[in-house]
Amino acid sequence: MKKAPLAFAITLGMLGLSACDKTPDSEIASKAPPITEKQAANTASQTAAEKLDFSGFSEQFIDALWTLSPTWALYSGKHVNDGHLEIPNEASRSATLAFVSKQQGLLTQFDRTSLSPSDLIDYELVSNLLGSMKWEVERFKSWQWDPSSYNVSGGFAQLINEEFAPMDERLVSVLARMEHVPAYYQAAQANIETPTLEHTQLAIMQNQGAFSVFSDELLAKAMASSLSDEDKSLFKTRFDTSVAAIKQHIQWLTELEKSLTPETARSFRIGETLYEEKFAFDIQSGMTAKQLYYKALDDKNNVQAEMTKITDKIWSKHMNTPKPVDSNEAIKQLIDTLSSKHVSRDKFVDEVRAQIPELIKFVNDKDLLTLDPNKPLVVRETPEYMRGFAGASISAPGPYEQEANTYYNVTPLDGMSDESAESYLREYNHWILQVLNIHEAIPGHYTQLVYSNQSPSLIKSLFGNGAMVEGWAVYTERMMLEQGYGDFEPEMWLMYYKWNLRVIANTILDYSIQVKGMTEKEAIAFMTQEAFQQQAEAEGKWRRATLSQVQLTSYYAGFREIYDLREALAQSQGETFELKQFHEQFLSYGSAPVKYIKQLMQ
């Protein structure tokens, strides 16, 4: 799926480094002092002229990218041409390829051996980004088969909701941007051929959510603004035209959906070759997707063994029936019993909101890392145009708008049937909801992205590695429990292992579905019987796995690398190892791939 900017949507996945154009580990290791990125930049053995050269390249690269894609800049907090809506036509794809060609040519002027470790990582990030952009246009071609990639709502929502300028100024950009909404959807329809049924259905749902952006409230704001009467009239005209264009596109998609059959629709499965290529761009784990898949199978067995031990220990505390001989059945029965302890459906979002201060207090009391109280985190109901993909996510500001709100998007359960809501709440029960909040908020995604925005390198902050981002969030779950969150309660650890097993299962599931042809029935059985997930969660994960590729593996890949790095450093440093120092040094490198952070820290 798109490489949404890091600041836009954590749940959508990120760009990694290119496996096709990578520097050997030893080349980085030979230049890597065990210091922070800022210190490394100050002490690197290169001339000032060389540093300035690469710094100058980085600045022009970012500026050129924002010129190519002002909407990407907008998501990242850089306001260069907010009123411009790119039309996704052949001309825009040609412009993308021309940009890639030019920037790849500029990269060739640099000798990697003369770059500092920090700059070398930036070089690789830029190289990978360019390679991925070209691969997406010429080889993956999701612009042809993924209708859900076309939705104007995000950019408009960013302008309307983020208070980076007075509302009247932002309305001027909205007015200009609306001019091209009809052309945007005309281009989208011209691009789409042999789409998948699943992405077509998602496109219908999410474009219907656009009316939460193009609302009567927006029109009222424009009419009450200081825009001239002429501009207000034009605003109303373009607003009506935009709404009509979205409605027409939804109708077009609806008719398209009716025509799609197993014979005419493209399969959502991308196959082994494309999967490995995408994995190399997105994850950069040092392993192939197949190797990670088999590693996950081994870890699944290890985690199930730990869950068996806890089940044996606390079975009689909670259960009145004999423990089944089959260990997985015993685990499942115990989890089912414990899962009945959960918040009510109408209090779900409120409970998430209430837990954030508790997490902040624990991190501060244990001195696990420094939290900035001046960087706001706002828990909100997921905007309608973003729903249908994940139940919880983080929308974070980019490095240009570090003071802006970070939103913790939590989807309320009011649209679910009673049965589905109960299943969902059992999945996110009393214990697992706490683990979810650690992952998404404190000290997971929210905290990591605050640190990432403070990195001296804009390249690392803007174009970071998704496996590092997701891996950090998964790492913090275990770290918090190791430090005593939950008072070492065996029930909490059992539920944590269930949650961690889901991370491992994500990798197995994604590879099995996209490459090995796992069916929905097989997937649901695997998730409910092997990973102990509730039916609603399993059904939602199946849907997610049909709509994305590779991103589900980022959690496990990044977690394994981070945790292993910490354990290796703790062993080598002995009594001098400090957990807070490890966390803050690790996070100081922005959202760089763990593979390269490891070289710098060792």
PDB file of N, CA and C in Angstrom, residues 130-216:
ATOM      1  N   LEU A 130      13.626   6.337  -3.720  1.00  0.00           N
ATOM      2  CA  LEU A 130      13.582   6.520  -5.167  1.00  0.00           C
ATOM      3  C   LEU A 130      13.306   5.201  -5.887  1.00  0.00           C
ATOM      4  N   GLY A 131      13.990   4.150  -5.445  1.00  0.00           N
ATOM      5  CA  GLY A 131      13.771   2.847  -6.064  1.00  0.00           C
ATOM      6  C   GLY A 131      12.344   2.369  -5.870  1.00  0.00           C
ATOM      7  N   SER A 132      11.795   2.623  -4.692  1.00  0.00           N
ATOM      8  CA  SER A 132      10.432   2.201  -4.406  1.00  0.00           C
ATOM      9  C   SER A 132       9.419   2.987  -5.236  1.00  0.00           C
ATOM     10  N   MET A 133       9.648   4.271  -5.400  1.00  0.00           N
ATOM     11  CA  MET A 133       8.742   5.095  -6.213  1.00  0.00           C
ATOM     12  C   MET A 133       8.700   4.594  -7.653  1.00  0.00           C
ATOM     13  N   LYS A 134       9.861   4.288  -8.180  1.00  0.00           N
ATOM     14  CA  LYS A 134       9.926   3.786  -9.553  1.00  0.00           C
ATOM     15  C   LYS A 134       9.275   2.413  -9.666  1.00  0.00           C
ATOM     16  N   TRP A 135       9.553   1.561  -8.700  1.00  0.00           N
ATOM     17  CA  TRP A 135       8.990   0.207  -8.687  1.00  0.00           C
ATOM     18  C   TRP A 135       7.473   0.262  -8.629  1.00  0.00           C
ATOM     19  N   GLU A 136       6.937   1.159  -7.821  1.00  0.00           N
ATOM     20  CA  GLU A 136       5.493   1.292  -7.684  1.00  0.00           C
ATOM     21  C   GLU A 136       4.853   1.680  -9.014  1.00  0.00           C
ATOM     22  N   VAL A 137       5.444   2.625  -9.727  1.00  0.00           N
ATOM     23  CA  VAL A 137       4.858   3.102 -10.988  1.00  0.00           C
ATOM     24  C   VAL A 137       4.988   2.062 -12.093  1.00  0.00           C
ATOM     25  N   GLU A 138       6.173   1.462 -12.208  1.00  0.00           N
ATOM     26  CA  GLU A 138       6.463   0.633 -13.374  1.00  0.00           C
ATOM     27  C   GLU A 138       6.191  -0.854 -13.170  1.00  0.00           C
ATOM     28  N   ARG A 139       6.273  -1.312 -11.943  1.00  0.00           N
ATOM     29  CA  ARG A 139       6.186  -2.762 -11.752  1.00  0.00           C
ATOM     30  C   ARG A 139       4.986  -3.171 -10.895  1.00  0.00           C
ATOM     31  N   PHE A 140       4.824  -2.593  -9.731  1.00  0.00           N
ATOM     32  CA  PHE A 140       3.724  -2.980  -8.851  1.00  0.00           C
ATOM     33  C   PHE A 140       2.388  -2.496  -9.405  1.00  0.00           C
ATOM     34  N   LYS A 141       2.353  -1.268  -9.859  1.00  0.00           N
ATOM     35  CA  LYS A 141       1.213  -0.682 -10.583  1.00  0.00           C
ATOM     36  C   LYS A 141      -0.099  -0.773  -9.807  1.00  0.00           C
ATOM     37  N   SER A 142      -0.050  -0.509  -8.516  1.00  0.00           N
ATOM     38  CA  SER A 142      -1.297  -0.529  -7.747  1.00  0.00           C
ATOM     39  C   SER A 142      -2.240   0.585  -8.189  1.00  0.00           C
ATOM     40  N   TRP A 143      -1.708   1.580  -8.886  1.00  0.00           N
ATOM     41  CA  TRP A 143      -2.555   2.650  -9.403  1.00  0.00           C
ATOM     42  C   TRP A 143      -3.545   2.127 -10.441  1.00  0.00           C
ATOM     43  N   GLN A 144      -3.303   0.919 -10.937  1.00  0.00           N
ATOM     44  CA  GLN A 144      -4.230   0.315 -11.897  1.00  0.00           C
ATOM     45  C   GLN A 144      -5.285  -0.564 -11.220  1.00  0.00           C
ATOM     46  N   TRP A 145      -4.946  -1.197 -10.117  1.00  0.00           N
ATOM     47  CA  TRP A 145      -5.833  -2.216  -9.559  1.00  0.00           C
ATOM     48  C   TRP A 145      -6.329  -1.950  -8.137  1.00  0.00           C
ATOM     49  N   ASP A 146      -5.895  -0.838  -7.532  1.00  0.00           N
ATOM     50  CA  ASP A 146      -6.320  -0.518  -6.164  1.00  0.00           C
ATOM     51  C   ASP A 146      -7.143   0.772  -6.154  1.00  0.00           C
ATOM     52  N   PRO A 147      -8.455   0.701  -6.328  1.00  0.00           N
ATOM     53  CA  PRO A 147      -9.286   1.911  -6.322  1.00  0.00           C
ATOM     54  C   PRO A 147      -9.264   2.668  -4.998  1.00  0.00           C
ATOM     55  N   SER A 148      -8.922   1.992  -3.898  1.00  0.00           N
ATOM     56  CA  SER A 148      -8.931   2.666  -2.600  1.00  0.00           C
ATOM     57  C   SER A 148      -7.797   3.680  -2.470  1.00  0.00           C
ATOM     58  N   SER A 149      -6.847   3.670  -3.391  1.00  0.00           N
ATOM     59  CA  SER A 149      -5.764   4.648  -3.339  1.00  0.00           C
ATOM     60  C   SER A 149      -6.217   6.022  -3.810  1.00  0.00           C
ATOM     61  N   TYR A 150      -7.447   6.114  -4.309  1.00  0.00           N
ATOM     62  CA  TYR A 150      -7.966   7.384  -4.808  1.00  0.00           C
ATOM     63  C   TYR A 150      -9.036   7.912  -3.867  1.00  0.00           C
ATOM     64  N   ASN A 151      -8.683   8.949  -3.142  1.00  0.00           N
ATOM     65  CA  ASN A 151      -9.607   9.565  -2.189  1.00  0.00           C
ATOM     66  C   ASN A 151      -9.044  10.939  -1.842  1.00  0.00           C
ATOM     67  N   VAL A 152      -9.783  11.985  -2.117  1.00  0.00           N
ATOM     68  CA  VAL A 152      -9.280  13.345  -1.896  1.00  0.00           C
ATOM     69  C   VAL A 152      -9.401  13.779  -0.442  1.00  0.00           C
ATOM     70  N   SER A 153     -10.069  13.008   0.396  1.00  0.00           N
ATOM     71  CA  SER A 153     -10.455  13.471   1.732  1.00  0.00           C
ATOM     72  C   SER A 153      -9.270  13.851   2.610  1.00  0.00           C
ATOM     73  N   GLY A 154      -8.209  13.069   2.560  1.00  0.00           N
ATOM     74  CA  GLY A 154      -7.111  13.262   3.497  1.00  0.00           C
ATOM     75  C   GLY A 154      -6.513  14.647   3.465  1.00  0.00           C
ATOM     76  N   GLY A 155      -6.186  15.135   2.278  1.00  0.00           N
ATOM     77  CA  GLY A 155      -5.590  16.461   2.166  1.00  0.00           C
ATOM     78  C   GLY A 155      -6.516  17.559   2.648  1.00  0.00           C
ATOM     79  N   PHE A 156      -7.785  17.462   2.291  1.00  0.00           N
ATOM     80  CA  PHE A 156      -8.749  18.451   2.756  1.00  0.00           C
ATOM     81  C   PHE A 156      -8.904  18.403   4.269  1.00  0.00           C
ATOM     82  N   ALA A 157      -8.967  17.203   4.829  1.00  0.00           N
ATOM     83  CA  ALA A 157      -9.092  17.066   6.281  1.00  0.00           C
ATOM     84  C   ALA A 157      -7.890  17.677   6.988  1.00  0.00           C
ATOM     85  N   GLN A 158      -6.709  17.493   6.415  1.00  0.00           N
ATOM     86  CA  GLN A 158      -5.502  18.065   7.005  1.00  0.00           C
ATOM     87  C   GLN A 158      -5.601  19.586   7.056  1.00  0.00           C
ATOM     88  N   LEU A 159      -6.095  20.176   5.989  1.00  0.00           N
ATOM     89  CA  LEU A 159      -6.243  21.631   5.941  1.00  0.00           C
ATOM     90  C   LEU A 159      -7.291  22.126   6.936  1.00  0.00           C
ATOM     91  N   ILE A 160      -8.372  21.401   7.048  1.00  0.00           N
ATOM     92  CA  ILE A 160      -9.490  21.856   7.872  1.00  0.00           C
ATOM     93  C   ILE A 160      -9.220  21.652   9.361  1.00  0.00           C
ATOM     94  N   ASN A 161      -8.600  20.528   9.705  1.00  0.00           N
ATOM     95  CA  ASN A 161      -8.493  20.141  11.116  1.00  0.00           C
ATOM     96  C   ASN A 161      -7.228  20.619  11.808  1.00  0.00           C
ATOM     97  N   GLU A 162      -6.152  20.808  11.062  1.00  0.00           N
ATOM     98  CA  GLU A 162      -4.885  21.198  11.677  1.00  0.00           C
ATOM     99  C   GLU A 162      -4.776  22.719  11.709  1.00  0.00           C
ATOM    100  N   GLU A 163      -4.601  23.271  12.899  1.00  0.00           N
ATOM    101  CA  GLU A 163      -4.624  24.730  13.071  1.00  0.00           C
ATOM    102  C   GLU A 163      -3.226  25.324  12.904  1.00  0.00           C
ATOM    103  N   PHE A 164      -2.617  25.112  11.748  1.00  0.00           N
ATOM    104  CA  PHE A 164      -1.290  25.642  11.483  1.00  0.00           C
ATOM    105  C   PHE A 164      -1.337  27.086  10.997  1.00  0.00           C
ATOM    106  N   ALA A 165      -2.530  27.556  10.656  1.00  0.00           N
ATOM    107  CA  ALA A 165      -2.737  28.924  10.177  1.00  0.00           C
ATOM    108  C   ALA A 165      -4.179  29.298  10.490  1.00  0.00           C
ATOM    109  N   PRO A 166      -4.512  30.594  10.442  1.00  0.00           N
ATOM    110  CA  PRO A 166      -5.909  30.987  10.668  1.00  0.00           C
ATOM    111  C   PRO A 166      -6.844  30.273   9.696  1.00  0.00           C
ATOM    112  N   MET A 167      -8.063  30.004  10.146  1.00  0.00           N
ATOM    113  CA  MET A 167      -9.019  29.266   9.321  1.00  0.00           C
ATOM    114  C   MET A 167      -9.248  29.939   7.971  1.00  0.00           C
ATOM    115  N   ASP A 168      -9.310  31.254   7.940  1.00  0.00           N
ATOM    116  CA  ASP A 168      -9.557  31.936   6.665  1.00  0.00           C
ATOM    117  C   ASP A 168      -8.459  31.631   5.651  1.00  0.00           C
ATOM    118  N   GLU A 169      -7.199  31.562   6.109  1.00  0.00           N
ATOM    119  CA  GLU A 169      -6.095  31.236   5.203  1.00  0.00           C
ATOM    120  C   GLU A 169      -6.226  29.798   4.701  1.00  0.00           C
ATOM    121  N   ARG A 170      -6.609  28.915   5.586  1.00  0.00           N
ATOM    122  CA  ARG A 170      -6.754  27.514   5.189  1.00  0.00           C
ATOM    123  C   ARG A 170      -7.932  27.327   4.235  1.00  0.00           C
ATOM    124  N   LEU A 171      -8.982  28.115   4.428  1.00  0.00           N
ATOM    125  CA  LEU A 171     -10.128  28.034   3.520  1.00  0.00           C
ATOM    126  C   LEU A 171      -9.755  28.478   2.110  1.00  0.00           C
ATOM    127  N   VAL A 172      -8.820  29.408   1.997  1.00  0.00           N
ATOM    128  CA  VAL A 172      -8.343  29.817   0.667  1.00  0.00           C
ATOM    129  C   VAL A 172      -7.696  28.623  -0.037  1.00  0.00           C
ATOM    130  N   SER A 173      -6.915  27.850   0.708  1.00  0.00           N
ATOM    131  CA  SER A 173      -6.293  26.657   0.122  1.00  0.00           C
ATOM    132  C   SER A 173      -7.344  25.607  -0.217  1.00  0.00           C
ATOM    133  N   VAL A 174      -8.348  25.449   0.647  1.00  0.00           N
ATOM    134  CA  VAL A 174      -9.439  24.508   0.359  1.00  0.00           C
ATOM    135  C   VAL A 174     -10.144  24.917  -0.921  1.00  0.00           C
ATOM    136  N   LEU A 175     -10.403  26.212  -1.070  1.00  0.00           N
ATOM    137  CA  LEU A 175     -11.071  26.722  -2.266  1.00  0.00           C
ATOM    138  C   LEU A 175     -10.273  26.389  -3.519  1.00  0.00           C
ATOM    139  N   ALA A 176      -8.971  26.629  -3.474  1.00  0.00           N
ATOM    140  CA  ALA A 176      -8.128  26.346  -4.641  1.00  0.00           C
ATOM    141  C   ALA A 176      -8.062  24.851  -4.922  1.00  0.00           C
ATOM    142  N   ARG A 177      -7.969  24.072  -3.877  1.00  0.00           N
ATOM    143  CA  ARG A 177      -7.819  22.623  -4.023  1.00  0.00           C
ATOM    144  C   ARG A 177      -9.076  21.985  -4.618  1.00  0.00           C
ATOM    145  N   MET A 178     -10.239  22.516  -4.269  1.00  0.00           N
ATOM    146  CA  MET A 178     -11.488  21.939  -4.753  1.00  0.00           C
ATOM    147  C   MET A 178     -11.653  22.060  -6.271  1.00  0.00           C
ATOM    148  N   GLU A 179     -10.951  22.992  -6.875  1.00  0.00           N
ATOM    149  CA  GLU A 179     -11.099  23.194  -8.323  1.00  0.00           C
ATOM    150  C   GLU A 179     -10.819  21.916  -9.105  1.00  0.00           C
ATOM    151  N   HIS A 180      -9.904  21.084  -8.592  1.00  0.00           N
ATOM    152  CA  HIS A 180      -9.425  19.936  -9.364  1.00  0.00           C
ATOM    153  C   HIS A 180     -10.007  18.601  -8.904  1.00  0.00           C
ATOM    154  N   VAL A 181     -10.983  18.634  -7.996  1.00  0.00           N
ATOM    155  CA  VAL A 181     -11.580  17.382  -7.529  1.00  0.00           C
ATOM    156  C   VAL A 181     -12.215  16.592  -8.672  1.00  0.00           C
ATOM    157  N   PRO A 182     -13.014  17.206  -9.559  1.00  0.00           N
ATOM    158  CA  PRO A 182     -13.588  16.424 -10.667  1.00  0.00           C
ATOM    159  C   PRO A 182     -12.530  15.794 -11.552  1.00  0.00           C
ATOM    160  N   ALA A 183     -11.473  16.544 -11.867  1.00  0.00           N
ATOM    161  CA  ALA A 183     -10.405  16.001 -12.719  1.00  0.00           C
ATOM    162  C   ALA A 183      -9.672  14.867 -12.017  1.00  0.00           C
ATOM    163  N   TYR A 184      -9.541  14.969 -10.692  1.00  0.00           N
ATOM    164  CA  TYR A 184      -8.883  13.922  -9.912  1.00  0.00           C
ATOM    165  C   TYR A 184      -9.618  12.596 -10.094  1.00  0.00           C
ATOM    166  N   TYR A 185     -10.927  12.610  -9.941  1.00  0.00           N
ATOM    167  CA  TYR A 185     -11.683  11.370 -10.033  1.00  0.00           C
ATOM    168  C   TYR A 185     -11.829  10.887 -11.476  1.00  0.00           C
ATOM    169  N   GLN A 186     -11.813  11.794 -12.421  1.00  0.00           N
ATOM    170  CA  GLN A 186     -11.807  11.371 -13.821  1.00  0.00           C
ATOM    171  C   GLN A 186     -10.526  10.609 -14.139  1.00  0.00           C
ATOM    172  N   ALA A 187      -9.407  11.121 -13.628  1.00  0.00           N
ATOM    173  CA  ALA A 187      -8.127  10.430 -13.841  1.00  0.00           C
ATOM    174  C   ALA A 187      -8.124   9.077 -13.139  1.00  0.00           C
ATOM    175  N   ALA A 188      -8.668   9.024 -11.945  1.00  0.00           N
ATOM    176  CA  ALA A 188      -8.729   7.761 -11.207  1.00  0.00           C
ATOM    177  C   ALA A 188      -9.489   6.710 -11.997  1.00  0.00           C
ATOM    178  N   GLN A 189     -10.620   7.086 -12.543  1.00  0.00           N
ATOM    179  CA  GLN A 189     -11.432   6.137 -13.307  1.00  0.00           C
ATOM    180  C   GLN A 189     -10.730   5.694 -14.582  1.00  0.00           C
ATOM    181  N   ALA A 190      -9.960   6.594 -15.165  1.00  0.00           N
ATOM    182  CA  ALA A 190      -9.208   6.229 -16.372  1.00  0.00           C
ATOM    183  C   ALA A 190      -8.076   5.260 -16.046  1.00  0.00           C
ATOM    184  N   ASN A 191      -7.537   5.360 -14.839  1.00  0.00           N
ATOM    185  CA  ASN A 191      -6.417   4.501 -14.434  1.00  0.00           C
ATOM    186  C   ASN A 191      -6.860   3.080 -14.106  1.00  0.00           C
ATOM    187  N   ILE A 192      -8.027   2.955 -13.491  1.00  0.00           N
ATOM    188  CA  ILE A 192      -8.439   1.669 -12.905  1.00  0.00           C
ATOM    189  C   ILE A 192      -8.801   0.662 -13.993  1.00  0.00           C
ATOM    190  N   GLU A 193      -8.127  -0.469 -13.947  1.00  0.00           N
ATOM    191  CA  GLU A 193      -8.443  -1.581 -14.848  1.00  0.00           C
ATOM    192  C   GLU A 193      -8.167  -2.888 -14.116  1.00  0.00           C
ATOM    193  N   THR A 194      -9.020  -3.846 -14.298  1.00  0.00           N
ATOM    194  CA  THR A 194      -8.964  -5.134 -13.589  1.00  0.00           C
ATOM    195  C   THR A 194      -8.614  -4.961 -12.114  1.00  0.00           C
ATOM    196  N   PRO A 195      -9.452  -4.230 -11.365  1.00  0.00           N
ATOM    197  CA  PRO A 195      -9.175  -4.047  -9.943  1.00  0.00           C
ATOM    198  C   PRO A 195      -9.530  -5.290  -9.134  1.00  0.00           C
ATOM    199  N   THR A 196      -9.078  -5.310  -7.903  1.00  0.00           N
ATOM    200  CA  THR A 196      -9.519  -6.364  -7.000  1.00  0.00           C
ATOM    201  C   THR A 196     -10.890  -5.984  -6.438  1.00  0.00           C
ATOM    202  N   LEU A 197     -11.682  -6.980  -6.136  1.00  0.00           N
ATOM    203  CA  LEU A 197     -12.989  -6.728  -5.545  1.00  0.00           C
ATOM    204  C   LEU A 197     -12.833  -6.096  -4.165  1.00  0.00           C
ATOM    205  N   GLU A 198     -11.865  -6.578  -3.405  1.00  0.00           N
ATOM    206  CA  GLU A 198     -11.682  -6.121  -2.037  1.00  0.00           C
ATOM    207  C   GLU A 198     -11.317  -4.632  -1.982  1.00  0.00           C
ATOM    208  N   HIS A 199     -10.408  -4.197  -2.843  1.00  0.00           N
ATOM    209  CA  HIS A 199     -10.011  -2.793  -2.845  1.00  0.00           C
ATOM    210  C   HIS A 199     -11.105  -1.901  -3.418  1.00  0.00           C
ATOM    211  N   THR A 200     -11.909  -2.451  -4.291  1.00  0.00           N
ATOM    212  CA  THR A 200     -13.047  -1.688  -4.811  1.00  0.00           C
ATOM    213  C   THR A 200     -14.065  -1.437  -3.710  1.00  0.00           C
ATOM    214  N   GLN A 201     -14.351  -2.448  -2.927  1.00  0.00           N
ATOM    215  CA  GLN A 201     -15.302  -2.298  -1.828  1.00  0.00           C
ATOM    216  C   GLN A 201     -14.781  -1.317  -0.778  1.00  0.00           C
ATOM    217  N   LEU A 202     -13.477  -1.378  -0.484  1.00  0.00           N
ATOM    218  CA  LEU A 202     -12.893  -0.428   0.465  1.00  0.00           C
ATOM    219  C   LEU A 202     -12.993   0.992  -0.070  1.00  0.00           C
ATOM    220  N   ALA A 203     -12.767   1.159  -1.368  1.00  0.00           N
ATOM    221  CA  ALA A 203     -12.839   2.488  -1.981  1.00  0.00           C
ATOM    222  C   ALA A 203     -14.235   3.076  -1.840  1.00  0.00           C
ATOM    223  N   ILE A 204     -15.256   2.256  -2.020  1.00  0.00           N
ATOM    224  CA  ILE A 204     -16.636   2.730  -1.881  1.00  0.00           C
ATOM    225  C   ILE A 204     -16.877   3.223  -0.457  1.00  0.00           C
ATOM    226  N   MET A 205     -16.497   2.415   0.527  1.00  0.00           N
ATOM    227  CA  MET A 205     -16.733   2.774   1.916  1.00  0.00           C
ATOM    228  C   MET A 205     -15.982   4.037   2.309  1.00  0.00           C
ATOM    229  N   GLN A 206     -14.702   4.139   1.950  1.00  0.00           N
ATOM    230  CA  GLN A 206     -13.908   5.274   2.385  1.00  0.00           C
ATOM    231  C   GLN A 206     -14.283   6.555   1.649  1.00  0.00           C
ATOM    232  N   ASN A 207     -14.691   6.445   0.395  1.00  0.00           N
ATOM    233  CA  ASN A 207     -15.132   7.651  -0.301  1.00  0.00           C
ATOM    234  C   ASN A 207     -16.482   8.131   0.226  1.00  0.00           C
ATOM    235  N   GLN A 208     -17.290   7.216   0.722  1.00  0.00           N
ATOM    236  CA  GLN A 208     -18.512   7.650   1.397  1.00  0.00           C
ATOM    237  C   GLN A 208     -18.169   8.438   2.659  1.00  0.00           C
ATOM    238  N   GLY A 209     -17.079   8.083   3.279  1.00  0.00           N
ATOM    239  CA  GLY A 209     -16.623   8.825   4.452  1.00  0.00           C
ATOM    240  C   GLY A 209     -16.161  10.230   4.124  1.00  0.00           C
ATOM    241  N   ALA A 210     -15.952  10.518   2.831  1.00  0.00           N
ATOM    242  CA  ALA A 210     -15.520  11.859   2.435  1.00  0.00           C
ATOM    243  C   ALA A 210     -16.546  12.922   2.803  1.00  0.00           C
ATOM    244  N   PHE A 211     -17.800  12.516   2.947  1.00  0.00           N
ATOM    245  CA  PHE A 211     -18.835  13.503   3.248  1.00  0.00           C
ATOM    246  C   PHE A 211     -18.755  13.985   4.694  1.00  0.00           C
ATOM    247  N   SER A 212     -17.943  13.323   5.508  1.00  0.00           N
ATOM    248  CA  SER A 212     -17.675  13.864   6.837  1.00  0.00           C
ATOM    249  C   SER A 212     -16.702  15.035   6.753  1.00  0.00           C
ATOM    250  N   VAL A 213     -15.995  15.146   5.633  1.00  0.00           N
ATOM    251  CA  VAL A 213     -15.096  16.272   5.381  1.00  0.00           C
ATOM    252  C   VAL A 213     -15.829  17.349   4.592  1.00  0.00           C
ATOM    253  N   PHE A 214     -16.450  16.937   3.499  1.00  0.00           N
ATOM    254  CA  PHE A 214     -17.247  17.860   2.686  1.00  0.00           C
ATOM    255  C   PHE A 214     -18.654  17.942   3.292  1.00  0.00           C
ATOM    256  N   SER A 215     -18.725  18.645   4.399  1.00  0.00           N
ATOM    257  CA  SER A 215     -19.937  18.648   5.215  1.00  0.00           C
ATOM    258  C   SER A 215     -20.573  20.028   5.224  1.00  0.00           C
ATOM    259  N   ASP A 216     -21.779  20.067   5.730  1.00  0.00           N
ATOM    260  CA  ASP A 216     -22.459  21.355   5.909  1.00  0.00           C
ATOM    261  C   ASP A 216     -21.668  22.250   6.848  1.00  0.00           C
TER     262      ASP A 216
END
